[in-house]
Amino acid sequence: MATSIASGSGLLHLRETVYRGQGCKRAYFVSSIGIPKCIQKDLSWSHGVPKILRIHTSNRFQSLTNKSRHGHSRTAIISCLRDGSTKYFDFAVIGSGVAGLRYALEVAKHGTVAVITKAEPHESNTNYAQGGVSAVLCPSDSVESHMLDTIVAGAYLCDEETVRVVCTEGPERIRELIAMGASFDHGEDGNLHLAREGGHSHRRIVHAADMTGKEIERALLEAVRKDPNIFVFEHHFAIDLLTSQDGSGTVCHGVDTLNTDTQEVVRFISKITLLASGGAGHIYPITTNPPVATGDGVAMAHRAQAIISNMEFVQFHPTALADESLPIRPTKARENAFLITEAVRGDGGILYNLDMERFMPSYDERAELAPRDVVARSIDDQLKKRNEKARAS
């Protein structure tokens, strides 16, 4: 794709791929969900945004039913574009978590923004994050210490420049969130209460009880709704990026979405398209991620020939409740596992196996405060050695 940048002013400095629209005569893209059929359109550009679209397909719906290789029936709804179903924005942001919302607030200073989300705006991984956000806010702590902790926890595979930016700018990002209205816990001295979590050598976790992500999401959404340049489109499932070839590269001009309320395809044409669509936790049988975490953005990027990297690094949260072991079962099956926040271990929580043996010190000198990947592998090793299933205790 055209440019790879860090969405720098966000609370989380995640590397995102940004697709910059440029002038072209033709663009080809998938016109339906799961159906390898393409449509052709002519583009006329004005100031980088297409104004004339000629769609060479009929304006009607089709329903295709076919058999999968497992014998199950599968129905795909093909919805062609209707008049007035194309929208034009300077920026299109796919995803309504912390990365997408914070980016939208920043770029809204420079143009109109469409925030596209497949469920309600608050339904993101951000909303389910519990423990807190790390930032150097204590005089006895230092940015250098935070950087070292991060690099060590990342097995020395981190992008060191990204680590430097995140750790250096973290305190200011926290202050920005507070200015937006986010409410974090304070200690008796009136200062922010700082917790400690795995992999950290100091207490530097800013939190809102054990619902930090929910509070951050609330504050960001409130700021987004007040911004006249930002428009939120909920229940719009992103189908495919609209791309064309520009020399040896691929250029993105926006995204086709399915309005799941009306079953109509809505096209967003934009100068810049940002993928901030979250992870793919629900490709696994058990996950603490919400049901929306199905990796749609990664799949779209792959189909658009974007470079996909570091997909082997999937973080599994070490601790969650296993419903089958609870004395009182939930009234209905959970769509995601109930996460036990890492702050429990940060405040002295100890992990035991079923024989009430503490096992973490035998795996890592940091014991329960080792990084999450170390704790998760240790728990998995205990279960395999003892031929047990994960269960609550």
mmCIF file of C-alpha atoms in Angstrom:
data_model
loop_
_atom_site.group_PDB
_atom_site.id
_atom_site.type_symbol
_atom_site.label_atom_id
_atom_site.label_comp_id
_atom_site.label_asym_id
_atom_site.label_seq_id
_atom_site.Cartn_x
_atom_site.Cartn_y
_atom_site.Cartn_z
ATOM 1 C CA MET A 1 0.000 0.000 0.000
ATOM 2 C CA ALA A 2 0.992 3.610 -0.270
ATOM 3 C CA THR A 3 2.251 4.525 3.174
ATOM 4 C CA SER A 4 2.895 2.863 6.503
ATOM 5 C CA ILE A 5 2.812 5.175 9.517
ATOM 6 C CA ALA A 6 2.236 5.106 13.253
ATOM 7 C CA SER A 7 -1.100 6.594 14.305
ATOM 8 C CA GLY A 8 1.026 8.727 16.554
ATOM 9 C CA SER A 9 -1.334 10.911 18.520
ATOM 10 C CA GLY A 10 -3.496 8.039 19.710
ATOM 11 C CA LEU A 11 -3.277 6.600 23.188
ATOM 12 C CA LEU A 12 -2.033 3.374 21.678
ATOM 13 C CA HIS A 13 0.669 3.998 19.109
ATOM 14 C CA LEU A 14 -0.134 1.085 16.861
ATOM 15 C CA ARG A 15 1.404 0.779 13.428
ATOM 16 C CA GLU A 16 -1.381 1.096 10.916
ATOM 17 C CA THR A 17 -1.355 0.913 7.137
ATOM 18 C CA VAL A 18 -2.775 4.066 5.623
ATOM 19 C CA TYR A 19 -4.064 3.961 2.064
ATOM 20 C CA ARG A 20 -3.882 7.251 0.205
ATOM 21 C CA GLY A 21 -6.300 7.881 -2.645
ATOM 22 C CA GLN A 22 -4.750 9.097 -5.890
ATOM 23 C CA GLY A 23 -6.119 9.845 -9.344
ATOM 24 C CA CYS A 24 -6.933 6.848 -11.542
ATOM 25 C CA LYS A 25 -9.232 5.906 -14.394
ATOM 26 C CA ARG A 26 -10.377 2.448 -13.362
ATOM 27 C CA ALA A 27 -10.718 0.496 -10.157
ATOM 28 C CA TYR A 28 -11.623 -3.150 -9.684
ATOM 29 C CA PHE A 29 -12.956 -4.697 -6.508
ATOM 30 C CA VAL A 30 -15.140 -7.480 -5.152
ATOM 31 C CA SER A 31 -18.804 -6.514 -5.323
ATOM 32 C CA SER A 32 -20.283 -9.034 -2.933
ATOM 33 C CA ILE A 33 -19.646 -11.103 0.169
ATOM 34 C CA GLY A 34 -17.802 -14.306 -0.558
ATOM 35 C CA ILE A 35 -18.577 -14.203 -4.297
ATOM 36 C CA PRO A 36 -15.536 -13.776 -6.615
ATOM 37 C CA LYS A 37 -17.316 -11.452 -9.018
ATOM 38 C CA CYS A 38 -15.950 -8.028 -9.876
ATOM 39 C CA ILE A 39 -17.576 -4.884 -11.113
ATOM 40 C CA GLN A 40 -16.027 -2.077 -13.082
ATOM 41 C CA LYS A 41 -16.450 1.616 -12.508
ATOM 42 C CA ASP A 42 -15.188 4.796 -14.122
ATOM 43 C CA LEU A 43 -13.886 7.477 -11.796
ATOM 44 C CA SER A 44 -13.765 11.214 -12.322
ATOM 45 C CA TRP A 45 -11.654 12.931 -9.688
ATOM 46 C CA SER A 46 -11.857 16.384 -8.173
ATOM 47 C CA HIS A 47 -9.400 17.337 -5.437
ATOM 48 C CA GLY A 48 -8.623 13.670 -4.831
ATOM 49 C CA VAL A 49 -12.246 12.595 -4.251
ATOM 50 C CA PRO A 50 -14.254 10.851 -6.999
ATOM 51 C CA LYS A 51 -17.508 12.603 -7.884
ATOM 52 C CA ILE A 52 -18.903 10.456 -10.724
ATOM 53 C CA LEU A 53 -19.491 6.723 -10.387
ATOM 54 C CA ARG A 54 -20.948 4.566 -13.166
ATOM 55 C CA ILE A 55 -21.775 1.131 -11.802
ATOM 56 C CA HIS A 56 -22.246 -1.415 -14.616
ATOM 57 C CA THR A 57 -24.554 -3.761 -12.692
ATOM 58 C CA SER A 58 -28.262 -3.971 -12.037
ATOM 59 C CA ASN A 59 -29.752 -2.340 -8.956
ATOM 60 C CA ARG A 60 -31.287 -5.418 -7.425
ATOM 61 C CA PHE A 61 -30.609 -8.003 -4.765
ATOM 62 C CA GLN A 62 -29.676 -11.606 -5.396
ATOM 63 C CA SER A 63 -29.579 -14.498 -2.976
ATOM 64 C CA LEU A 64 -27.226 -17.363 -3.730
ATOM 65 C CA THR A 65 -27.345 -20.624 -1.838
ATOM 66 C CA ASN A 66 -24.642 -23.220 -2.281
ATOM 67 C CA LYS A 67 -23.215 -26.182 -0.452
ATOM 68 C CA SER A 68 -19.954 -25.926 1.418
ATOM 69 C CA ARG A 69 -17.488 -28.794 1.287
ATOM 70 C CA HIS A 70 -18.915 -29.975 4.621
ATOM 71 C CA GLY A 71 -22.408 -30.226 3.142
ATOM 72 C CA HIS A 72 -23.866 -27.228 4.975
ATOM 73 C CA SER A 73 -26.042 -24.748 3.117
ATOM 74 C CA ARG A 74 -24.615 -21.262 2.915
ATOM 75 C CA THR A 75 -26.502 -18.204 1.737
ATOM 76 C CA ALA A 76 -24.775 -15.088 0.461
ATOM 77 C CA ILE A 77 -26.688 -11.882 -0.157
ATOM 78 C CA ILE A 78 -25.371 -9.872 -3.081
ATOM 79 C CA SER A 79 -26.423 -6.261 -2.881
ATOM 80 C CA CYS A 80 -25.544 -3.945 -5.735
ATOM 81 C CA LEU A 81 -25.161 -0.246 -5.125
ATOM 82 C CA ARG A 82 -28.284 1.830 -5.262
ATOM 83 C CA ASP A 83 -28.550 5.483 -6.129
ATOM 84 C CA GLY A 84 -27.376 7.645 -3.244
ATOM 85 C CA SER A 85 -25.563 4.813 -1.488
ATOM 86 C CA THR A 86 -22.088 6.268 -2.046
ATOM 87 C CA LYS A 87 -20.694 8.599 0.597
ATOM 88 C CA TYR A 88 -17.661 10.880 0.345
ATOM 89 C CA PHE A 89 -15.284 11.704 3.184
ATOM 90 C CA ASP A 90 -11.738 12.935 3.566
ATOM 91 C CA PHE A 91 -11.000 10.060 5.977
ATOM 92 C CA ALA A 92 -12.604 6.647 6.441
ATOM 93 C CA VAL A 93 -11.804 4.863 9.706
ATOM 94 C CA ILE A 94 -12.741 1.187 9.924
ATOM 95 C CA GLY A 95 -13.168 0.297 13.588
ATOM 96 C CA SER A 96 -14.420 2.110 16.689
ATOM 97 C CA GLY A 97 -11.924 1.041 19.347
ATOM 98 C CA VAL A 98 -9.329 3.274 20.981
ATOM 99 C CA ALA A 99 -7.044 3.375 17.910
ATOM 100 C CA GLY A 100 -9.784 4.279 15.435
ATOM 101 C CA LEU A 101 -11.558 6.813 17.643
ATOM 102 C CA ARG A 102 -8.391 8.601 18.721
ATOM 103 C CA TYR A 103 -7.216 8.790 15.109
ATOM 104 C CA ALA A 104 -10.623 10.125 14.042
ATOM 105 C CA LEU A 105 -10.468 12.885 16.649
ATOM 106 C CA GLU A 106 -7.022 13.926 15.463
ATOM 107 C CA VAL A 107 -7.687 13.978 11.707
ATOM 108 C CA ALA A 108 -11.086 15.648 12.146
ATOM 109 C CA LYS A 109 -9.043 18.849 12.483
ATOM 110 C CA HIS A 110 -8.222 18.458 8.786
ATOM 111 C CA GLY A 111 -11.431 17.190 7.184
ATOM 112 C CA THR A 112 -14.535 15.051 7.400
ATOM 113 C CA VAL A 113 -14.292 11.587 8.952
ATOM 114 C CA ALA A 114 -16.458 8.477 8.655
ATOM 115 C CA VAL A 115 -16.083 6.012 11.537
ATOM 116 C CA ILE A 116 -17.374 2.653 10.305
ATOM 117 C CA THR A 117 -18.204 -0.118 12.770
ATOM 118 C CA LYS A 118 -20.040 -3.414 12.295
ATOM 119 C CA ALA A 119 -21.845 -3.352 15.653
ATOM 120 C CA GLU A 120 -22.645 -0.638 18.183
ATOM 121 C CA PRO A 121 -19.797 1.901 18.435
ATOM 122 C CA HIS A 122 -18.807 0.819 21.950
ATOM 123 C CA GLU A 123 -18.580 -2.886 21.041
ATOM 124 C CA SER A 124 -14.831 -3.285 20.629
ATOM 125 C CA ASN A 125 -11.920 -4.981 22.367
ATOM 126 C CA THR A 126 -11.194 -1.636 24.033
ATOM 127 C CA ASN A 127 -14.504 -1.801 25.868
ATOM 128 C CA TYR A 128 -13.532 -5.150 27.418
ATOM 129 C CA ALA A 129 -10.023 -4.184 28.571
ATOM 130 C CA GLN A 130 -9.908 -4.203 32.355
ATOM 131 C CA GLY A 131 -6.514 -3.648 33.965
ATOM 132 C CA GLY A 132 -5.301 -0.254 32.817
ATOM 133 C CA VAL A 133 -2.821 1.723 30.731
ATOM 134 C CA SER A 134 0.880 1.983 31.541
ATOM 135 C CA ALA A 135 2.582 5.379 31.716
ATOM 136 C CA VAL A 136 5.485 6.838 33.691
ATOM 137 C CA LEU A 137 3.806 9.136 36.223
ATOM 138 C CA CYS A 138 5.754 8.377 39.414
ATOM 139 C CA PRO A 139 8.972 10.292 40.305
ATOM 140 C CA SER A 140 10.761 7.031 41.154
ATOM 141 C CA ASP A 141 9.984 5.627 37.692
ATOM 142 C CA SER A 142 11.600 6.573 34.373
ATOM 143 C CA VAL A 143 10.933 6.371 30.659
ATOM 144 C CA GLU A 144 14.148 4.374 30.274
ATOM 145 C CA SER A 145 12.891 1.778 32.764
ATOM 146 C CA HIS A 146 9.547 1.567 30.984
ATOM 147 C CA MET A 147 11.303 1.104 27.641
ATOM 148 C CA LEU A 148 13.521 -1.660 29.020
ATOM 149 C CA ASP A 149 10.561 -3.481 30.579
ATOM 150 C CA THR A 150 8.718 -3.284 27.254
ATOM 151 C CA ILE A 151 11.636 -4.546 25.177
ATOM 152 C CA VAL A 152 12.341 -7.421 27.586
ATOM 153 C CA ALA A 153 8.650 -8.406 27.673
ATOM 154 C CA GLY A 154 8.704 -8.328 23.870
ATOM 155 C CA ALA A 155 11.614 -10.798 23.776
ATOM 156 C CA TYR A 156 13.768 -8.092 22.147
ATOM 157 C CA LEU A 157 11.644 -8.275 18.988
ATOM 158 C CA CYS A 158 10.021 -4.850 19.446
ATOM 159 C CA ASP A 159 10.394 -1.937 17.076
ATOM 160 C CA GLU A 160 12.544 0.183 19.378
ATOM 161 C CA GLU A 161 11.471 3.492 17.855
ATOM 162 C CA THR A 162 7.823 2.609 18.467
ATOM 163 C CA VAL A 163 8.688 1.637 22.049
ATOM 164 C CA ARG A 164 10.423 4.987 22.538
ATOM 165 C CA VAL A 165 7.433 6.938 21.210
ATOM 166 C CA VAL A 166 4.890 4.974 23.263
ATOM 167 C CA CYS A 167 6.822 5.230 26.528
ATOM 168 C CA THR A 168 7.826 8.875 26.058
ATOM 169 C CA GLU A 169 4.403 10.165 24.993
ATOM 170 C CA GLY A 170 2.355 7.902 27.295
ATOM 171 C CA PRO A 171 1.959 10.428 30.143
ATOM 172 C CA GLU A 172 0.744 13.143 27.775
ATOM 173 C CA ARG A 173 -1.783 10.767 26.193
ATOM 174 C CA ILE A 174 -3.150 10.013 29.673
ATOM 175 C CA ARG A 175 -3.510 13.744 30.343
ATOM 176 C CA GLU A 176 -5.344 14.133 27.024
ATOM 177 C CA LEU A 177 -7.809 11.415 27.996
ATOM 178 C CA ILE A 178 -8.429 13.112 31.335
ATOM 179 C CA ALA A 179 -9.028 16.403 29.509
ATOM 180 C CA MET A 180 -11.608 14.586 27.353
ATOM 181 C CA GLY A 181 -13.427 13.506 30.492
ATOM 182 C CA ALA A 182 -11.989 10.075 31.274
ATOM 183 C CA SER A 183 -12.162 9.391 35.011
ATOM 184 C CA PHE A 184 -9.335 7.318 36.507
ATOM 185 C CA ASP A 185 -8.889 6.160 40.100
ATOM 186 C CA HIS A 186 -7.000 8.406 42.515
ATOM 187 C CA GLY A 187 -5.229 7.547 45.757
ATOM 188 C CA GLU A 188 -5.685 9.158 49.160
ATOM 189 C CA ASP A 189 -2.978 11.695 48.260
ATOM 190 C CA GLY A 190 -5.088 12.957 45.359
ATOM 191 C CA ASN A 191 -2.725 11.646 42.698
ATOM 192 C CA LEU A 192 -3.585 8.992 40.140
ATOM 193 C CA HIS A 193 -3.555 5.538 41.716
ATOM 194 C CA LEU A 194 -0.912 3.448 39.968
ATOM 195 C CA ALA A 195 -1.174 -0.349 39.938
ATOM 196 C CA ARG A 196 1.429 -2.900 38.895
ATOM 197 C CA GLU A 197 1.012 -5.647 36.322
ATOM 198 C CA GLY A 198 3.083 -8.405 34.762
ATOM 199 C CA GLY A 199 6.342 -7.409 33.096
ATOM 200 C CA HIS A 200 6.532 -4.029 34.852
ATOM 201 C CA SER A 201 9.246 -3.188 37.372
ATOM 202 C CA HIS A 202 7.303 -0.210 38.778
ATOM 203 C CA ARG A 203 3.740 0.720 39.605
ATOM 204 C CA ARG A 204 2.675 2.591 36.470
ATOM 205 C CA ILE A 205 -0.779 1.270 35.546
ATOM 206 C CA VAL A 206 -3.427 4.007 35.369
ATOM 207 C CA HIS A 207 -6.872 2.457 35.786
ATOM 208 C CA ALA A 208 -10.584 3.060 36.311
ATOM 209 C CA ALA A 209 -11.383 0.309 38.828
ATOM 210 C CA ASP A 210 -11.279 -2.858 36.705
ATOM 211 C CA MET A 211 -13.160 -1.337 33.755
ATOM 212 C CA THR A 212 -10.476 0.922 32.314
ATOM 213 C CA GLY A 213 -11.197 0.148 28.676
ATOM 214 C CA LYS A 214 -14.897 0.828 29.120
ATOM 215 C CA GLU A 215 -14.145 4.243 30.627
ATOM 216 C CA ILE A 216 -11.679 5.154 27.873
ATOM 217 C CA GLU A 217 -14.146 4.052 25.193
ATOM 218 C CA ARG A 218 -16.894 6.118 26.841
ATOM 219 C CA ALA A 219 -14.762 9.264 26.939
ATOM 220 C CA LEU A 220 -13.587 8.885 23.340
ATOM 221 C CA LEU A 221 -17.085 8.212 22.015
ATOM 222 C CA GLU A 222 -18.408 11.249 23.850
ATOM 223 C CA ALA A 223 -15.704 13.408 22.251
ATOM 224 C CA VAL A 224 -16.410 11.892 18.828
ATOM 225 C CA ARG A 225 -20.133 12.605 19.092
ATOM 226 C CA LYS A 226 -19.411 16.244 19.897
ATOM 227 C CA ASP A 227 -17.148 16.718 16.870
ATOM 228 C CA PRO A 228 -19.125 18.099 13.897
ATOM 229 C CA ASN A 229 -16.614 16.662 11.424
ATOM 230 C CA ILE A 230 -17.004 13.031 12.557
ATOM 231 C CA PHE A 231 -19.881 10.799 11.443
ATOM 232 C CA VAL A 232 -20.349 7.338 12.976
ATOM 233 C CA PHE A 233 -21.900 4.557 10.878
ATOM 234 C CA GLU A 234 -22.843 1.641 13.105
ATOM 235 C CA HIS A 235 -23.992 -1.765 11.845
ATOM 236 C CA HIS A 236 -21.914 -1.274 8.690
ATOM 237 C CA PHE A 237 -19.897 -4.431 8.072
ATOM 238 C CA ALA A 238 -16.780 -3.690 6.012
ATOM 239 C CA ILE A 239 -16.694 -6.021 2.997
ATOM 240 C CA ASP A 240 -13.695 -5.025 0.894
ATOM 241 C CA LEU A 241 -11.302 -2.171 0.301
ATOM 242 C CA LEU A 242 -11.707 -0.344 -3.015
ATOM 243 C CA THR A 243 -8.351 -0.550 -4.737
ATOM 244 C CA SER A 244 -6.653 0.110 -8.048
ATOM 245 C CA GLN A 245 -3.171 -0.364 -9.422
ATOM 246 C CA ASP A 246 -0.934 2.697 -9.609
ATOM 247 C CA GLY A 247 2.255 1.617 -11.314
ATOM 248 C CA SER A 248 3.755 -1.143 -9.213
ATOM 249 C CA GLY A 249 1.691 -0.271 -6.132
ATOM 250 C CA THR A 250 -1.898 -0.635 -4.992
ATOM 251 C CA VAL A 251 -3.937 2.427 -4.062
ATOM 252 C CA CYS A 252 -6.985 2.366 -1.794
ATOM 253 C CA HIS A 253 -9.918 4.704 -2.483
ATOM 254 C CA GLY A 254 -12.288 3.645 0.286
ATOM 255 C CA VAL A 255 -14.351 0.652 1.346
ATOM 256 C CA ASP A 256 -17.570 -1.154 0.518
ATOM 257 C CA THR A 257 -19.730 -1.988 3.533
ATOM 258 C CA LEU A 258 -22.925 -3.914 4.183
ATOM 259 C CA ASN A 259 -25.564 -2.112 6.226
ATOM 260 C CA THR A 260 -26.696 -5.101 8.271
ATOM 261 C CA ASP A 261 -29.956 -3.377 9.220
ATOM 262 C CA THR A 262 -31.090 -2.831 5.614
ATOM 263 C CA GLN A 263 -28.941 -5.451 3.802
ATOM 264 C CA GLU A 264 -27.783 -2.726 1.408
ATOM 265 C CA VAL A 265 -24.219 -2.102 0.282
ATOM 266 C CA VAL A 266 -22.939 1.366 1.166
ATOM 267 C CA ARG A 267 -19.756 2.630 -0.446
ATOM 268 C CA PHE A 268 -17.395 5.046 1.289
ATOM 269 C CA ILE A 269 -14.989 6.967 -0.941
ATOM 270 C CA SER A 270 -12.141 8.629 0.945
ATOM 271 C CA LYS A 271 -8.762 10.222 0.432
ATOM 272 C CA ILE A 272 -7.315 8.222 3.321
ATOM 273 C CA THR A 273 -8.579 4.911 4.703
ATOM 274 C CA LEU A 274 -7.400 3.661 8.086
ATOM 275 C CA LEU A 275 -7.773 0.049 9.185
ATOM 276 C CA ALA A 276 -8.264 -0.024 12.954
ATOM 277 C CA SER A 277 -10.515 -3.062 13.020
ATOM 278 C CA GLY A 278 -9.005 -5.017 15.903
ATOM 279 C CA GLY A 279 -7.916 -8.604 16.291
ATOM 280 C CA ALA A 280 -9.125 -12.100 15.478
ATOM 281 C CA GLY A 281 -9.643 -13.699 18.884
ATOM 282 C CA HIS A 282 -12.766 -15.545 17.788
ATOM 283 C CA ILE A 283 -10.894 -17.814 15.410
ATOM 284 C CA TYR A 284 -10.055 -19.716 18.617
ATOM 285 C CA PRO A 285 -12.561 -21.858 20.576
ATOM 286 C CA ILE A 286 -11.967 -19.902 23.802
ATOM 287 C CA THR A 287 -11.222 -16.185 23.894
ATOM 288 C CA THR A 288 -11.789 -13.210 26.179
ATOM 289 C CA ASN A 289 -12.376 -11.044 23.091
ATOM 290 C CA PRO A 290 -15.921 -9.890 22.265
ATOM 291 C CA PRO A 291 -17.757 -11.538 19.346
ATOM 292 C CA VAL A 292 -16.777 -8.724 16.956
ATOM 293 C CA ALA A 293 -13.097 -9.802 17.037
ATOM 294 C CA THR A 294 -13.152 -11.914 13.885
ATOM 295 C CA GLY A 295 -10.202 -10.527 11.920
ATOM 296 C CA ASP A 296 -12.197 -8.912 9.108
ATOM 297 C CA GLY A 297 -9.716 -6.074 8.671
ATOM 298 C CA VAL A 298 -6.767 -8.431 8.350
ATOM 299 C CA ALA A 299 -8.642 -10.437 5.712
ATOM 300 C CA MET A 300 -9.547 -7.294 3.760
ATOM 301 C CA ALA A 301 -5.962 -6.060 3.870
ATOM 302 C CA HIS A 302 -4.730 -9.428 2.622
ATOM 303 C CA ARG A 303 -7.187 -9.421 -0.277
ATOM 304 C CA ALA A 304 -6.042 -5.892 -1.126
ATOM 305 C CA GLN A 305 -2.415 -7.139 -1.273
ATOM 306 C CA ALA A 306 -1.285 -5.207 1.772
ATOM 307 C CA ILE A 307 1.726 -6.549 3.654
ATOM 308 C CA ILE A 308 0.566 -8.555 6.675
ATOM 309 C CA SER A 309 3.251 -9.010 9.320
ATOM 310 C CA ASN A 310 3.716 -10.425 12.832
ATOM 311 C CA MET A 311 0.574 -12.548 12.626
ATOM 312 C CA GLU A 312 2.283 -15.245 14.690
ATOM 313 C CA PHE A 313 2.228 -12.983 17.755
ATOM 314 C CA VAL A 314 -1.183 -13.646 19.287
ATOM 315 C CA GLN A 315 -1.522 -12.747 22.951
ATOM 316 C CA PHE A 316 -3.550 -15.138 25.088
ATOM 317 C CA HIS A 317 -4.623 -13.646 28.393
ATOM 318 C CA PRO A 318 -3.512 -16.112 31.087
ATOM 319 C CA THR A 319 -6.499 -15.935 33.421
ATOM 320 C CA ALA A 320 -10.232 -16.291 32.812
ATOM 321 C CA LEU A 321 -13.163 -18.096 34.405
ATOM 322 C CA ALA A 322 -14.033 -21.518 33.014
ATOM 323 C CA ASP A 323 -17.824 -21.706 33.255
ATOM 324 C CA GLU A 324 -18.007 -25.501 33.478
ATOM 325 C CA SER A 325 -16.217 -25.398 36.843
ATOM 326 C CA LEU A 326 -18.402 -22.774 38.500
ATOM 327 C CA PRO A 327 -20.758 -23.949 41.273
ATOM 328 C CA ILE A 328 -23.529 -21.867 39.678
ATOM 329 C CA ARG A 329 -23.511 -21.979 35.890
ATOM 330 C CA PRO A 330 -24.406 -18.848 33.867
ATOM 331 C CA THR A 331 -28.023 -18.751 32.700
ATOM 332 C CA LYS A 332 -26.832 -18.659 29.091
ATOM 333 C CA ALA A 333 -23.613 -19.559 27.348
ATOM 334 C CA ARG A 334 -21.056 -16.769 27.191
ATOM 335 C CA GLU A 335 -19.952 -15.538 23.782
ATOM 336 C CA ASN A 336 -16.523 -14.843 25.252
ATOM 337 C CA ALA A 337 -14.681 -16.033 28.349
ATOM 338 C CA PHE A 338 -14.919 -13.845 31.447
ATOM 339 C CA LEU A 339 -11.488 -12.265 31.877
ATOM 340 C CA ILE A 340 -9.808 -12.134 35.295
ATOM 341 C CA THR A 341 -7.847 -8.905 35.233
ATOM 342 C CA GLU A 342 -4.077 -8.995 35.511
ATOM 343 C CA ALA A 343 -4.369 -6.461 38.328
ATOM 344 C CA VAL A 344 -5.325 -9.400 40.587
ATOM 345 C CA ARG A 345 -1.798 -10.781 40.192
ATOM 346 C CA GLY A 346 -0.371 -7.277 40.336
ATOM 347 C CA ASP A 347 -1.844 -6.874 43.818
ATOM 348 C CA GLY A 348 -0.423 -10.162 45.067
ATOM 349 C CA GLY A 349 -2.649 -12.850 43.558
ATOM 350 C CA ILE A 350 -1.033 -16.312 43.457
ATOM 351 C CA LEU A 351 -1.604 -19.045 40.869
ATOM 352 C CA TYR A 352 -2.039 -22.627 42.108
ATOM 353 C CA ASN A 353 -2.725 -25.899 40.344
ATOM 354 C CA LEU A 354 -5.453 -28.299 41.492
ATOM 355 C CA ASP A 355 -3.117 -29.774 44.122
ATOM 356 C CA MET A 356 -2.742 -26.268 45.560
ATOM 357 C CA GLU A 357 0.885 -26.118 44.449
ATOM 358 C CA ARG A 358 2.241 -22.722 43.463
ATOM 359 C CA PHE A 359 3.980 -23.276 40.128
ATOM 360 C CA MET A 360 4.991 -19.935 38.576
ATOM 361 C CA PRO A 361 8.312 -19.537 40.491
ATOM 362 C CA SER A 362 9.565 -22.723 38.835
ATOM 363 C CA TYR A 363 9.034 -21.165 35.397
ATOM 364 C CA ASP A 364 10.189 -17.569 35.878
ATOM 365 C CA GLU A 365 11.892 -15.615 38.665
ATOM 366 C CA ARG A 366 9.223 -12.927 38.315
ATOM 367 C CA ALA A 367 6.625 -15.589 39.204
ATOM 368 C CA GLU A 368 3.030 -14.321 38.781
ATOM 369 C CA LEU A 369 4.355 -10.944 37.571
ATOM 370 C CA ALA A 370 6.045 -12.433 34.520
ATOM 371 C CA PRO A 371 4.746 -11.172 31.145
ATOM 372 C CA ARG A 372 1.451 -12.610 29.949
ATOM 373 C CA ASP A 373 2.948 -14.914 27.327
ATOM 374 C CA VAL A 374 5.206 -16.513 29.955
ATOM 375 C CA VAL A 375 2.326 -17.007 32.402
ATOM 376 C CA ALA A 376 0.028 -18.382 29.688
ATOM 377 C CA ARG A 377 2.637 -20.905 28.504
ATOM 378 C CA SER A 378 3.312 -21.953 32.099
ATOM 379 C CA ILE A 379 -0.379 -22.586 32.763
ATOM 380 C CA ASP A 380 -0.644 -24.514 29.500
ATOM 381 C CA ASP A 381 2.381 -26.615 30.446
ATOM 382 C CA GLN A 382 0.848 -27.425 33.832
ATOM 383 C CA LEU A 383 -2.398 -28.531 32.221
ATOM 384 C CA LYS A 384 -0.638 -30.733 29.671
ATOM 385 C CA LYS A 385 1.641 -32.331 32.242
ATOM 386 C CA ARG A 386 -1.330 -33.138 34.444
ATOM 387 C CA ASN A 387 -3.662 -34.011 31.567
ATOM 388 C CA GLU A 388 -6.195 -31.463 32.789
ATOM 389 C CA LYS A 389 -8.550 -29.015 31.176
ATOM 390 C CA ALA A 390 -8.493 -25.351 32.100
ATOM 391 C CA ARG A 391 -10.828 -24.730 35.012
ATOM 392 C CA ALA A 392 -11.612 -22.133 37.634
ATOM 393 C CA SER A 393 -10.428 -22.531 41.222
#
